[in-house]
Short mmCIF file of C-alpha atoms in Angstrom, two decimals:
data_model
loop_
_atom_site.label_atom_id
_atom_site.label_comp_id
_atom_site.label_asym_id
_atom_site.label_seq_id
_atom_site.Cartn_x
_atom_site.Cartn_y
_atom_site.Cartn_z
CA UNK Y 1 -14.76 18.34 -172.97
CA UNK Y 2 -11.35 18.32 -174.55
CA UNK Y 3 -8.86 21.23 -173.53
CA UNK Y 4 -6.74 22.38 -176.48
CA UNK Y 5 -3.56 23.84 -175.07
CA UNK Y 6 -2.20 26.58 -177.66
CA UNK Y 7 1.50 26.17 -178.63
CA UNK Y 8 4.11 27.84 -176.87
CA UNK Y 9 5.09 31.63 -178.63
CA UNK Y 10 8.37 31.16 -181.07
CA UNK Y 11 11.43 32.59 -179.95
CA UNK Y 12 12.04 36.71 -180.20
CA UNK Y 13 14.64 36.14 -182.71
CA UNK Y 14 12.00 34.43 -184.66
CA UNK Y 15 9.21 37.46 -184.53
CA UNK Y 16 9.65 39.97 -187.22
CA UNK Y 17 9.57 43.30 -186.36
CA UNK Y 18 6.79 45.44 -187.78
CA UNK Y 19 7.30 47.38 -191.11
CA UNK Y 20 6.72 51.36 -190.54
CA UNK Y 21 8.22 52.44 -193.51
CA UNK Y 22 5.23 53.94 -195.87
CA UNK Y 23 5.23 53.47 -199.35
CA UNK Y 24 7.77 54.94 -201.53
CA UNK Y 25 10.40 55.45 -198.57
CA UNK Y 26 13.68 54.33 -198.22
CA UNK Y 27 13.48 51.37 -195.28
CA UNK Y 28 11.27 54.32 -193.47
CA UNK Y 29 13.83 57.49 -193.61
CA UNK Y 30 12.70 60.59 -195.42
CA UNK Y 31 14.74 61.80 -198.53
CA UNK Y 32 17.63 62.91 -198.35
CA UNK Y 33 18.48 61.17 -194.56
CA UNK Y 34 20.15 58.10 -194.00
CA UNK Y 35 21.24 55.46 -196.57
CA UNK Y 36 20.64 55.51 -199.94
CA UNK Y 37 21.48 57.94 -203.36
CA UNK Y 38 18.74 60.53 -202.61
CA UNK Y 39 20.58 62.70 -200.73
CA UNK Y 40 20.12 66.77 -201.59
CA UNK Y 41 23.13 68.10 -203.33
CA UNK Y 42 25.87 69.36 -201.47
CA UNK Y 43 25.11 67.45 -198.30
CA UNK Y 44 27.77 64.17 -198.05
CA UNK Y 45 25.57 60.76 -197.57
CA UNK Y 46 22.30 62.18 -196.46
CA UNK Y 47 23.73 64.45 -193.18
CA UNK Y 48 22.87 67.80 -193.16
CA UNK Y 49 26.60 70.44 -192.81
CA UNK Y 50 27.82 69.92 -189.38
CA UNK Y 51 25.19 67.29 -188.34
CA UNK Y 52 26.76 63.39 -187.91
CA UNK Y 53 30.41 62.59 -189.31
CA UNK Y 54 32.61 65.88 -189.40
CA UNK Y 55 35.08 66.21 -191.77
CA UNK Y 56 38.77 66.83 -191.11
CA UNK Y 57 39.48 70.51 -190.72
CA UNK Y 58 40.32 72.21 -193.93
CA UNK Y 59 43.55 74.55 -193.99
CA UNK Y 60 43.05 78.14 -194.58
CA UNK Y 61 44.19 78.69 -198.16
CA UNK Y 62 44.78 76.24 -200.67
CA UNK Y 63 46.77 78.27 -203.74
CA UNK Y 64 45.61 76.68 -207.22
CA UNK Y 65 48.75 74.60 -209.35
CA UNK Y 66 50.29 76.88 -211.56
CA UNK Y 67 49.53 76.81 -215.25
CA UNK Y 68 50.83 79.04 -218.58
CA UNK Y 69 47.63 80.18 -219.52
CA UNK Y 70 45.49 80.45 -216.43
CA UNK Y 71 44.03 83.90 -216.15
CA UNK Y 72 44.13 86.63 -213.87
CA UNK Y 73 40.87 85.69 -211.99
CA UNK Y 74 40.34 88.76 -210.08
CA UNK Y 75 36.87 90.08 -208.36
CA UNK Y 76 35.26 92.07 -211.20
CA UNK Y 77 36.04 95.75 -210.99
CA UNK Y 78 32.27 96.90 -209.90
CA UNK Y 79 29.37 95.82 -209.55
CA UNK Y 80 27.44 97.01 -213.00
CA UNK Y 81 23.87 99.08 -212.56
CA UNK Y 82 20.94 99.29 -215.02
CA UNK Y 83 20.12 102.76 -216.04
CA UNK Y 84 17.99 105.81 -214.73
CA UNK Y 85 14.48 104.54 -215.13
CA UNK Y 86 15.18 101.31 -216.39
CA UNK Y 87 12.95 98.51 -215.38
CA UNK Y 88 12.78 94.76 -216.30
CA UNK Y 89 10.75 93.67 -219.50
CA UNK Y 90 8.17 91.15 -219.55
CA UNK Y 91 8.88 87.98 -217.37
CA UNK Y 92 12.82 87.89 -217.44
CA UNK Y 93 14.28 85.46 -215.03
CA UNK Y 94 15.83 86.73 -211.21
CA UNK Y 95 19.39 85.75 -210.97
CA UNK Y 96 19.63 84.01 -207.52
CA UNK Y 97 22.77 82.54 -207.04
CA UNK Y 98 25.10 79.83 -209.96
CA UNK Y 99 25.92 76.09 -209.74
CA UNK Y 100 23.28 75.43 -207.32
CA UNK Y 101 24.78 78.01 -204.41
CA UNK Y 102 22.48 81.13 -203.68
CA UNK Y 103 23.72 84.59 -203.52
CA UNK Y 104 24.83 84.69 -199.90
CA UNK Y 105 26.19 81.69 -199.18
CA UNK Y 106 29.32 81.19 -196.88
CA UNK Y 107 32.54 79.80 -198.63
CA UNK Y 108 32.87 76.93 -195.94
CA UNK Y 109 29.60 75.85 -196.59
CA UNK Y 110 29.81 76.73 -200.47
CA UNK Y 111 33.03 74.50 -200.41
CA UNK Y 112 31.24 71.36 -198.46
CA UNK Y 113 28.79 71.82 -201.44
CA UNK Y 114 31.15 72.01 -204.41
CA UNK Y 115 33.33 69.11 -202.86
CA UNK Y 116 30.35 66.94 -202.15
CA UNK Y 117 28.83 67.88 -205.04
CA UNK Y 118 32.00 66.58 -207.94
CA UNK Y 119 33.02 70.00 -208.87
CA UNK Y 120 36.84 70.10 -209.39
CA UNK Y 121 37.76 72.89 -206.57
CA UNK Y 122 41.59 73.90 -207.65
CA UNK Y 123 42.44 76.12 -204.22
CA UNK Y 124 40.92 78.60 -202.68
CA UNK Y 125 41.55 81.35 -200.35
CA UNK Y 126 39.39 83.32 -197.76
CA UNK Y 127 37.39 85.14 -200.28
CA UNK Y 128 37.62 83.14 -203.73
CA UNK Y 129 37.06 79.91 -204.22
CA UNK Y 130 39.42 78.40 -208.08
CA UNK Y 131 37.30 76.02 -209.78
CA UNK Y 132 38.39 73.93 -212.88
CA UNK Y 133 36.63 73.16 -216.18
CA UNK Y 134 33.08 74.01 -215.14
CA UNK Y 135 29.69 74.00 -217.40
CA UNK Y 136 27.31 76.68 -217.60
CA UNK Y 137 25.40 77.82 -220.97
CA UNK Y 138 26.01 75.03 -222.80
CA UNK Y 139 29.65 74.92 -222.61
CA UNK Y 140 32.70 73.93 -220.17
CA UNK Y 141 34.81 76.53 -219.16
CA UNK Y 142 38.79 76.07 -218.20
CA UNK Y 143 38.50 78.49 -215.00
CA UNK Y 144 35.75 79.75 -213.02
CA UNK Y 145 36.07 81.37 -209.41
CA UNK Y 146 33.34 82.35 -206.74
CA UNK Y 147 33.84 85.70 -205.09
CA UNK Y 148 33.04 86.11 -201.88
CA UNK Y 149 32.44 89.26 -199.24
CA UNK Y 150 31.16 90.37 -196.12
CA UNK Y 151 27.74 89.03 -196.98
CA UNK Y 152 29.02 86.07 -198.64
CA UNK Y 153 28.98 84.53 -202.23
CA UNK Y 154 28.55 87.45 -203.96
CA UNK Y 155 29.54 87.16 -208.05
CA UNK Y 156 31.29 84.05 -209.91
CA UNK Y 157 33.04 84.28 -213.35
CA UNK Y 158 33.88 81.72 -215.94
CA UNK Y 159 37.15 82.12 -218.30
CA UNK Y 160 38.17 80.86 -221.33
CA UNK Y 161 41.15 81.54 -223.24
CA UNK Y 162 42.24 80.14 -226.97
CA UNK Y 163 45.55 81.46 -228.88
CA UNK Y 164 43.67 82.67 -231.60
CA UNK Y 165 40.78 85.45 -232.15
CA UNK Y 166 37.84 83.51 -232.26
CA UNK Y 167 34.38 84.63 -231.24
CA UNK Y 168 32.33 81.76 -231.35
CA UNK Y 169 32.08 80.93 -228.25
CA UNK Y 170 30.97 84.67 -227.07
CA UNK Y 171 28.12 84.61 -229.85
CA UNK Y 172 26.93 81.48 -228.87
CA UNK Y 173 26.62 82.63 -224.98
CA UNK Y 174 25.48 86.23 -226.52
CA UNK Y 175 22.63 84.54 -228.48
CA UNK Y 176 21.45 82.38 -224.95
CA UNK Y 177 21.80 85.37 -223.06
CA UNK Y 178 19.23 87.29 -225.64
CA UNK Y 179 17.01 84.11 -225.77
CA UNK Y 180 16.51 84.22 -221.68
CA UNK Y 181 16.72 87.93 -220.76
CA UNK Y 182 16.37 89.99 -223.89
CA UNK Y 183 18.66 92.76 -225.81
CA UNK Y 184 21.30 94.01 -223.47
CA UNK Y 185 21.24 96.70 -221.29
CA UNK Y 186 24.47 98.21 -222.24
CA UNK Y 187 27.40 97.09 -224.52
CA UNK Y 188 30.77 98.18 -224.98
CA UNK Y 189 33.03 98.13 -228.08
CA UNK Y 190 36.73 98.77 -228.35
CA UNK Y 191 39.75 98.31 -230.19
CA UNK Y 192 40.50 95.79 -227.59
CA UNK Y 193 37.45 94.56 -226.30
CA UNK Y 194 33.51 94.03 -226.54
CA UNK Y 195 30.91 93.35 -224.05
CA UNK Y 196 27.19 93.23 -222.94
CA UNK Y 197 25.34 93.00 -219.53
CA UNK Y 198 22.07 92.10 -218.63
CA UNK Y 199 20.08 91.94 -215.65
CA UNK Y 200 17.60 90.02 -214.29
CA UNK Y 201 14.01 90.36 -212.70
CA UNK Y 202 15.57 91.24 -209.28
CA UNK Y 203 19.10 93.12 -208.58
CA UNK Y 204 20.78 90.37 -210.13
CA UNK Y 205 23.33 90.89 -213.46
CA UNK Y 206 25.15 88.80 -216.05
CA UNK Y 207 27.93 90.57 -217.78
CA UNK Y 208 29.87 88.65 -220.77
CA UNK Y 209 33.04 90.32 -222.60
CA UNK Y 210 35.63 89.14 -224.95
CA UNK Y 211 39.11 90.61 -225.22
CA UNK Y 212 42.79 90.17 -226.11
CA UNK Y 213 45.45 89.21 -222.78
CA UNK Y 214 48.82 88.54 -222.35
CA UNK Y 215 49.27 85.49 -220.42
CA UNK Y 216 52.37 83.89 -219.24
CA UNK Y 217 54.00 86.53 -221.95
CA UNK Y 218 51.89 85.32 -224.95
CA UNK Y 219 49.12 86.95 -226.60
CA UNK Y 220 45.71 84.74 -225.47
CA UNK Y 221 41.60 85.72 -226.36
CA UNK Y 222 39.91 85.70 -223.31
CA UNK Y 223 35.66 85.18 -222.84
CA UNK Y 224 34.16 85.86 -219.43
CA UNK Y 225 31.14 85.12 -218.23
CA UNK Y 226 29.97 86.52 -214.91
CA UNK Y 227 27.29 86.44 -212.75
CA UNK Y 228 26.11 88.43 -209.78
CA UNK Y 229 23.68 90.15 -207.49
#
């Protein structure tokens, strides 16, 4: 009988490791964790806030550049409420949160979001956050800020001023606003100003007005958007 000796086993460097990755992952991580472009928005390459590389500490307030026209961006006066009795019609949409942050939020973690996220964050302080040239409803607006308080992101507004009185842009928005959650709930009409507000299928609200300012000492048109719960 012959013996047949079997041939030595390669070198480790030579033995590929085995593949555990399953099908459709990304060299074995789930979504959204290690490598790769499918990270969840508003957390920076894959880590989760305050998990893996920290970022430098941000100072406390950041005041926006100045500019002529900017507006007054100011927390809105009140917080509007539906009437006596009223309830929502039909399936009209809850009002959650804006730009992909919820209602709630914290600003540190709102900022990590909007920062990781592209927005163009112009300053901030401890309770307002001065964003520039933002979309929402189909168009970009100059100025938006969140506003925040003691239970966090609580109501964000969008601005946009021209020299001249011109309300297409506030029938446009009107006409979406309509289209998603139905006639107003309440309007107002001045001399100096119109508005509408709406509400959603929860305690959320949308209020959108129109008005003449004076900013930086010249007459300016002024639409605002806001939303908030």
């Amino acid at each position: 009988n012959t013996t047949i000796t079997p041939p030595p086993p390669p070198p480790r460097s030579e033995i590929s490791p085995p593949n555990y990755s399953r099908p459709g992952n990304n060299n074995g991580h789930r979504p959204g964790i290690g490598n790769g472009n499918n990270h969840r928005p508003g957390n920076n390459n894959g880590h989760r806030p305050g998990i893996g590389h920290h970022p430098a500490p941000r100072p406390p307030h950041v005041a926006p550049p100045h500019r002529p026209y900017r507006p007054v961006m100011a927390r809105p006066h009140h917080r509007p409420m539906p009437p006596r009795g009223w309830r929502p019609a039909g399936r009209i949409p809850v009002i959650r949160g804006i730009l992909g942050l919820t209602f709630g939020s914290a600003i540190n973690i709102s900022l990590d979001y909007l920062l990781s996220s592209g927005y163009h964050v112009d300053g901030y302080t401890d309770d307002i956050v001065y964003l520039r040239n933002v979309s929402a409803l189909n168009y970009v607006w100059t100025d938006a800020a969140l506003y925040y308080g003691s239970h966090g992101l609580d109501a964000s507004s969008f601005y946009y001023s021209t020299p001249r009185y011109d309300l297409a842009r506030y029938n446009n928005v009107y006409n979406t606003l309509v289209a998603t959650y139905g006639m107003p709930v309440s309007v107002s009409n001045t001399p100096a100003s119109i508005g509408a507000t709406w509400f959603g299928g929860n305690n959320g609200y949308i209020t959108l007005s129109f008005g003449s300012n004076t900013l930086n000492g010249r007459l300016r048109y002024l639409t605002t958007l806001t939303y908030g719960l």
